[in-house]
GROMACS .gro file of N, CA, C and O in nm:
model
  324
    1MET      N    1  -9.448 -14.382 -19.951
    1MET     CA    2  -9.578 -14.327 -19.989
    1MET      C    3  -9.690 -14.403 -19.921
    1MET      O    4  -9.787 -14.344 -19.880
    2ASN      N    5  -9.679 -14.533 -19.910
    2ASN     CA    6  -9.783 -14.616 -19.850
    2ASN      C    7  -9.799 -14.583 -19.701
    2ASN      O    8  -9.910 -14.579 -19.651
    3ALA      N    9  -9.688 -14.561 -19.629
    3ALA     CA   10  -9.694 -14.528 -19.487
    3ALA      C   11  -9.762 -14.393 -19.466
    3ALA      O   12  -9.838 -14.374 -19.371
    4LYS      N   13  -9.734 -14.298 -19.556
    4LYS     CA   14  -9.794 -14.166 -19.545
    4LYS      C   15  -9.945 -14.174 -19.568
    4LYS      O   16 -10.023 -14.109 -19.499
    5LEU      N   17  -9.986 -14.256 -19.661
    5LEU     CA   18 -10.128 -14.275 -19.690
    5LEU      C   19 -10.199 -14.340 -19.572
    5LEU      O   20 -10.308 -14.299 -19.533
    6THR      N   21 -10.133 -14.437 -19.510
    6THR     CA   22 -10.190 -14.505 -19.394
    6THR      C   23 -10.205 -14.409 -19.278
    6THR      O   24 -10.308 -14.409 -19.208
    7THR      N   25 -10.105 -14.324 -19.255
    7THR     CA   26 -10.112 -14.226 -19.147
    7THR      C   27 -10.225 -14.126 -19.172
    7THR      O   28 -10.299 -14.091 -19.080
    8THR      N   29 -10.239 -14.081 -19.294
    8THR     CA   30 -10.344 -13.987 -19.328
    8THR      C   31 -10.482 -14.049 -19.310
    8THR      O   32 -10.573 -13.986 -19.255
    9LEU      N   33 -10.497 -14.173 -19.354
    9LEU     CA   34 -10.626 -14.241 -19.336
    9LEU      C   35 -10.656 -14.264 -19.189
    9LEU      O   36 -10.772 -14.253 -19.146
   10GLY      N   37 -10.555 -14.293 -19.110
   10GLY     CA   38 -10.575 -14.311 -18.965
   10GLY      C   39 -10.621 -14.182 -18.900
   10GLY      O   40 -10.710 -14.183 -18.814
   11LYS      N   41 -10.561 -14.070 -18.941
   11LYS     CA   42 -10.602 -13.941 -18.885
   11LYS      C   43 -10.745 -13.906 -18.927
   11LYS      O   44 -10.823 -13.854 -18.847
   12LEU      N   45 -10.780 -13.935 -19.051
   12LEU     CA   46 -10.916 -13.909 -19.097
   12LEU      C   47 -11.018 -13.996 -19.024
   12LEU      O   48 -11.127 -13.950 -18.989
   13PHE      N   49 -10.980 -14.120 -19.001
   13PHE     CA   50 -11.070 -14.210 -18.926
   13PHE      C   51 -11.089 -14.160 -18.783
   13PHE      O   52 -11.200 -14.159 -18.731
   14ALA      N   53 -10.981 -14.118 -18.718
   14ALA     CA   54 -10.990 -14.066 -18.581
   14ALA      C   55 -11.074 -13.939 -18.576
   14ALA      O   56 -11.155 -13.920 -18.485
   15LEU      N   57 -11.058 -13.853 -18.675
   15LEU     CA   58 -11.137 -13.730 -18.681
   15LEU      C   59 -11.285 -13.763 -18.701
   15LEU      O   60 -11.373 -13.704 -18.637
   16GLY      N   61 -11.314 -13.859 -18.789
   16GLY     CA   62 -11.452 -13.899 -18.812
   16GLY      C   63 -11.514 -13.961 -18.687
   16GLY      O   64 -11.630 -13.935 -18.655
   17ALA      N   65 -11.437 -14.041 -18.614
   17ALA     CA   66 -11.488 -14.100 -18.490
   17ALA      C   67 -11.515 -13.993 -18.386
   17ALA      O   68 -11.616 -13.998 -18.314
   18LEU      N   69 -11.428 -13.894 -18.377
   18LEU     CA   70 -11.448 -13.785 -18.282
   18LEU      C   71 -11.573 -13.704 -18.317
   18LEU      O   72 -11.654 -13.673 -18.229
   19ILE      N   73 -11.590 -13.672 -18.442
   19ILE     CA   74 -11.706 -13.594 -18.484
   19ILE      C   75 -11.836 -13.671 -18.460
   19ILE      O   76 -11.935 -13.616 -18.411
   20SER      N   77 -11.836 -13.800 -18.491
   20SER     CA   78 -11.959 -13.877 -18.470
   20SER      C   79 -11.992 -13.894 -18.323
   20SER      O   80 -12.108 -13.891 -18.284
   21SER      N   81 -11.891 -13.910 -18.238
   21SER     CA   82 -11.919 -13.925 -18.095
   21SER      C   83 -11.967 -13.794 -18.035
   21SER      O   84 -12.054 -13.792 -17.948
   22LEU      N   85 -11.912 -13.681 -18.080
   22LEU     CA   86 -11.959 -13.552 -18.030
   22LEU      C   87 -12.100 -13.521 -18.079
   22LEU      O   88 -12.179 -13.461 -18.006
   23SER      N   89 -12.133 -13.561 -18.199
   23SER     CA   90 -12.268 -13.536 -18.248
   23SER      C   91 -12.369 -13.625 -18.175
   23SER      O   92 -12.484 -13.586 -18.157
   24ALA      N   93 -12.329 -13.742 -18.131
   24ALA     CA   94 -12.419 -13.829 -18.054
   24ALA      C   95 -12.447 -13.769 -17.917
   24ALA      O   96 -12.556 -13.787 -17.862
   25CYS      N   97 -12.350 -13.699 -17.859
   25CYS     CA   98 -12.371 -13.636 -17.728
   25CYS      C   99 -12.469 -13.519 -17.738
   25CYS      O  100 -12.527 -13.480 -17.638
   26GLY      N  101 -12.484 -13.464 -17.854
   26GLY     CA  102 -12.575 -13.352 -17.871
   26GLY      C  103 -12.721 -13.391 -17.870
   26GLY      O  104 -12.808 -13.306 -17.858
   27THR      N  105 -12.751 -13.518 -17.880
   27THR     CA  106 -12.890 -13.562 -17.884
   27THR      C  107 -12.943 -13.605 -17.748
   27THR      O  108 -13.056 -13.649 -17.738
   28ILE      N  109 -12.863 -13.593 -17.642
   28ILE     CA  110 -12.908 -13.632 -17.508
   28ILE      C  111 -13.012 -13.532 -17.461
   28ILE      O  112 -12.992 -13.412 -17.466
   29GLN      N  113 -13.124 -13.585 -17.412
   29GLN     CA  114 -13.234 -13.500 -17.368
   29GLN      C  115 -13.252 -13.515 -17.218
   29GLN      O  116 -13.217 -13.617 -17.159
   30ALA      N  117 -13.312 -13.414 -17.158
   30ALA     CA  118 -13.342 -13.418 -17.014
   30ALA      C  119 -13.457 -13.515 -16.990
   30ALA      O  120 -13.539 -13.541 -17.078
   31VAL      N  121 -13.464 -13.569 -16.869
   31VAL     CA  122 -13.572 -13.660 -16.831
   31VAL      C  123 -13.699 -13.578 -16.811
   31VAL      O  124 -13.700 -13.479 -16.739
   32GLN      N  125 -13.805 -13.620 -16.877
   32GLN     CA  126 -13.933 -13.550 -16.865
   32GLN      C  127 -14.000 -13.584 -16.732
   32GLN      O  128 -13.975 -13.690 -16.674
   33PRO      N  129 -14.085 -13.495 -16.680
   33PRO     CA  130 -14.150 -13.520 -16.550
   33PRO      C  131 -14.227 -13.651 -16.545
   33PRO      O  132 -14.228 -13.719 -16.442
   34TRP      N  133 -14.294 -13.691 -16.653
   34TRP     CA  134 -14.372 -13.814 -16.651
   34TRP      C  135 -14.283 -13.939 -16.658
   34TRP      O  136 -14.328 -14.048 -16.629
   35GLU      N  137 -14.156 -13.922 -16.691
   35GLU     CA  138 -14.062 -14.034 -16.693
   35GLU      C  139 -13.994 -14.056 -16.558
   35GLU      O  140 -13.938 -14.162 -16.535
   36LYS      N  141 -13.999 -13.958 -16.472
   36LYS     CA  142 -13.930 -13.967 -16.344
   36LYS      C  143 -13.991 -14.073 -16.253
   36LYS      O  144 -13.922 -14.134 -16.174
   37GLY      N  145 -14.120 -14.095 -16.263
   37GLY     CA  146 -14.185 -14.199 -16.183
   37GLY      C  147 -14.134 -14.337 -16.220
   37GLY      O  148 -14.115 -14.423 -16.133
   38THR      N  149 -14.109 -14.359 -16.346
   38THR     CA  150 -14.056 -14.488 -16.391
   38THR      C  151 -13.915 -14.509 -16.340
   38THR      O  152 -13.878 -14.617 -16.296
   39LEU      N  153 -13.834 -14.404 -16.343
   39LEU     CA  154 -13.696 -14.415 -16.297
   39LEU      C  155 -13.685 -14.426 -16.145
   39LEU      O  156 -13.583 -14.469 -16.093
   40ALA      N  157 -13.789 -14.386 -16.073
   40ALA     CA  158 -13.785 -14.389 -15.927
   40ALA      C  159 -13.834 -14.521 -15.869
   40ALA      O  160 -13.833 -14.538 -15.747
   41ARG      N  161 -13.876 -14.616 -15.953
   41ARG     CA  162 -13.923 -14.745 -15.902
   41ARG      C  163 -13.810 -14.820 -15.833
   41ARG      O  164 -13.692 -14.802 -15.864
   42ALA      N  165 -13.846 -14.907 -15.743
   42ALA     CA  166 -13.746 -14.984 -15.668
   42ALA      C  167 -13.666 -15.077 -15.758
   42ALA      O  168 -13.549 -15.105 -15.731
   43GLU      N  169 -13.726 -15.123 -15.867
   43GLU     CA  170 -13.655 -15.212 -15.959
   43GLU      C  171 -13.541 -15.141 -16.032
   43GLU      O  172 -13.451 -15.205 -16.085
   44MET      N  173 -13.545 -15.009 -16.038
   44MET     CA  174 -13.444 -14.934 -16.110
   44MET      C  175 -13.322 -14.903 -16.023
   44MET      O  176 -13.225 -14.849 -16.073
   45THR      N  177 -13.326 -14.935 -15.895
   45THR     CA  178 -13.212 -14.911 -15.809
   45THR      C  179 -13.110 -15.022 -15.824
   45THR      O  180 -13.139 -15.130 -15.876
   46ILE      N  181 -12.991 -14.997 -15.777
   46ILE     CA  182 -12.885 -15.097 -15.785
   46ILE      C  183 -12.918 -15.215 -15.694
   46ILE      O  184 -12.894 -15.330 -15.728
   47GLU      N  185 -12.976 -15.187 -15.579
   47GLU     CA  186 -13.007 -15.293 -15.483
   47GLU      C  187 -13.125 -15.379 -15.526
   47GLU      O  188 -13.137 -15.492 -15.486
   48GLY      N  189 -13.216 -15.324 -15.603
   48GLY     CA  190 -13.335 -15.398 -15.643
   48GLY      C  191 -13.449 -15.375 -15.547
   48GLY      O  192 -13.443 -15.293 -15.456
   49SER      N  193 -13.556 -15.450 -15.563
   49SER     CA  194 -13.675 -15.428 -15.481
   49SER      C  195 -13.686 -15.525 -15.365
   49SER      O  196 -13.769 -15.505 -15.277
   50ASP      N  197 -13.604 -15.628 -15.360
   50ASP     CA  198 -13.614 -15.729 -15.255
   50ASP      C  199 -13.506 -15.704 -15.150
   50ASP      O  200 -13.387 -15.725 -15.176
   51PRO      N  201 -13.543 -15.659 -15.029
   51PRO     CA  202 -13.442 -15.630 -14.928
   51PRO      C  203 -13.368 -15.755 -14.880
   51PRO      O  204 -13.249 -15.749 -14.846
   52LEU      N  205 -13.434 -15.870 -14.878
   52LEU     CA  206 -13.369 -15.993 -14.835
   52LEU      C  207 -13.260 -16.034 -14.936
   52LEU      O  208 -13.150 -16.073 -14.897
   53GLU      N  209 -13.291 -16.022 -15.063
   53GLU     CA  210 -13.192 -16.054 -15.165
   53GLU      C  211 -13.074 -15.957 -15.159
   53GLU      O  212 -12.959 -15.996 -15.175
   54SER      N  213 -13.103 -15.830 -15.131
   54SER     CA  214 -12.996 -15.731 -15.119
   54SER      C  215 -12.903 -15.765 -15.004
   54SER      O  216 -12.781 -15.754 -15.015
   55ARG      N  217 -12.960 -15.808 -14.891
   55ARG     CA  218 -12.878 -15.846 -14.776
   55ARG      C  219 -12.794 -15.969 -14.805
   55ARG      O  220 -12.679 -15.979 -14.765
   56PHE      N  221 -12.852 -16.064 -14.876
   56PHE     CA  222 -12.780 -16.185 -14.913
   56PHE      C  223 -12.663 -16.153 -15.005
   56PHE      O  224 -12.552 -16.202 -14.986
   57ILE      N  225 -12.685 -16.068 -15.104
   57ILE     CA  226 -12.579 -16.030 -15.197
   57ILE      C  227 -12.469 -15.955 -15.123
   57ILE      O  228 -12.350 -15.975 -15.147
   58GLU      N  229 -12.507 -15.867 -15.030
   58GLU     CA  230 -12.407 -15.793 -14.951
   58GLU      C  231 -12.326 -15.888 -14.864
   58GLU      O  232 -12.205 -15.871 -14.847
   59HIS      N  233 -12.390 -15.991 -14.809
   59HIS     CA  234 -12.319 -16.089 -14.727
   59HIS      C  235 -12.216 -16.166 -14.811
   59HIS      O  236 -12.102 -16.186 -14.769
   60ILE      N  237 -12.256 -16.207 -14.930
   60ILE     CA  238 -12.164 -16.278 -15.019
   60ILE      C  239 -12.047 -16.187 -15.057
   60ILE      O  240 -11.931 -16.228 -15.056
   61TYR      N  241 -12.077 -16.060 -15.087
   61TYR     CA  242 -11.973 -15.965 -15.125
   61TYR      C  243 -11.872 -15.946 -15.013
   61TYR      O  244 -11.751 -15.950 -15.035
   62THR      N  245 -11.922 -15.924 -14.891
   62THR     CA  246 -11.829 -15.902 -14.780
   62THR      C  247 -11.751 -16.027 -14.746
   62THR      O  248 -11.636 -16.019 -14.704
   63SER      N  249 -11.810 -16.144 -14.766
   63SER     CA  250 -11.736 -16.267 -14.740
   63SER      C  251 -11.622 -16.285 -14.840
   63SER      O  252 -11.514 -16.331 -14.804
   64LYS      N  253 -11.647 -16.248 -14.964
   64LYS     CA  254 -11.542 -16.263 -15.066
   64LYS      C  255 -11.437 -16.155 -15.057
   64LYS      O  256 -11.319 -16.179 -15.081
   65GLU      N  257 -11.476 -16.035 -15.022
   65GLU     CA  258 -11.385 -15.921 -15.024
   65GLU      C  259 -11.326 -15.887 -14.888
   65GLU      O  260 -11.255 -15.790 -14.875
   66ALA      N  261 -11.356 -15.965 -14.787
   66ALA     CA  262 -11.308 -15.931 -14.653
   66ALA      C  263 -11.156 -15.936 -14.644
   66ALA      O  264 -11.095 -15.860 -14.570
   67ALA      N  265 -11.094 -16.023 -14.718
   67ALA     CA  266 -10.948 -16.032 -14.715
   67ALA      C  267 -10.885 -15.904 -14.771
   67ALA      O  268 -10.777 -15.865 -14.730
   68ALA      N  269 -10.953 -15.839 -14.864
   68ALA     CA  270 -10.901 -15.717 -14.923
   68ALA      C  271 -10.965 -15.593 -14.860
   68ALA      O  272 -10.949 -15.484 -14.912
   69LYS      N  273 -11.038 -15.610 -14.751
   69LYS     CA  274 -11.109 -15.501 -14.683
   69LYS      C  275 -11.204 -15.430 -14.779
   69LYS      O  276 -11.210 -15.309 -14.785
   70GLY      N  277 -11.278 -15.508 -14.856
   70GLY     CA  278 -11.368 -15.451 -14.958
   70GLY      C  279 -11.484 -15.375 -14.900
   70GLY      O  280 -11.522 -15.272 -14.952
   71ALA      N  281 -11.545 -15.422 -14.793
   71ALA     CA  282 -11.659 -15.350 -14.735
   71ALA      C  283 -11.630 -15.310 -14.591
   71ALA      O  284 -11.721 -15.290 -14.513
   72GLY      N  285 -11.507 -15.298 -14.553
   72GLY     CA  286 -11.471 -15.253 -14.421
   72GLY      C  287 -11.476 -15.360 -14.314
   72GLY      O  288 -11.481 -15.329 -14.196
   73VAL      N  289 -11.479 -15.485 -14.352
   73VAL     CA  290 -11.486 -15.596 -14.256
   73VAL      C  291 -11.353 -15.667 -14.255
   73VAL      O  292 -11.297 -15.697 -14.360
   74GLY      N  293 -11.299 -15.693 -14.136
   74GLY     CA  294 -11.172 -15.764 -14.126
   74GLY      C  295 -11.191 -15.914 -14.133
   74GLY      O  296 -11.302 -15.964 -14.127
   75GLY      N  297 -11.085 -15.986 -14.150
   75GLY     CA  298 -11.093 -16.131 -14.153
   75GLY      C  299 -11.022 -16.187 -14.274
   75GLY      O  300 -10.964 -16.114 -14.354
   76GLY      N  301 -11.027 -16.316 -14.286
   76GLY     CA  302 -10.953 -16.382 -14.392
   76GLY      C  303 -11.035 -16.412 -14.516
   76GLY      O  304 -10.987 -16.476 -14.608
   77GLY      N  305 -11.158 -16.372 -14.522
   77GLY     CA  306 -11.239 -16.398 -14.639
   77GLY      C  307 -11.325 -16.522 -14.625
   77GLY      O  308 -11.408 -16.550 -14.709
   78CYS      N  309 -11.304 -16.599 -14.518
   78CYS     CA  310 -11.380 -16.721 -14.501
   78CYS      C  311 -11.511 -16.696 -14.424
   78CYS      O  312 -11.596 -16.782 -14.416
   79GLY      N  313 -11.525 -16.578 -14.365
   79GLY     CA  314 -11.645 -16.546 -14.289
   79GLY      C  315 -11.634 -16.579 -14.142
   79GLY      O  316 -11.726 -16.556 -14.066
   80CYS      N  317 -11.520 -16.633 -14.098
   80CYS     CA  318 -11.507 -16.672 -13.958
   80CYS      C  319 -11.458 -16.559 -13.870
   80CYS      O  320 -11.468 -16.566 -13.748
   81ASN      N  321 -11.401 -16.455 -13.926
   81ASN     CA  322 -11.348 -16.338 -13.854
   81ASN      C  323 -11.256 -16.383 -13.744
   81ASN      O  324 -11.243 -16.340 -13.641
   0.00000   0.00000   0.00000
């Protein structure tokens, strides 16, 4: 009897989680025209607003991932190619 009760409670919990997650998706709204300017700022991009910092981060990434061909650069990962 205890196992059956546990299974039933688990199914009810899963159903409740599904219903709450679907109801949360129903509240998503479109971006308003006056909000698009905020989202288009350079700070909102993945690279950021500083091109020098972006280049430095890309250099570090390719140096670390070169052994696994992460950014299309060959070599052993040490940067010596």
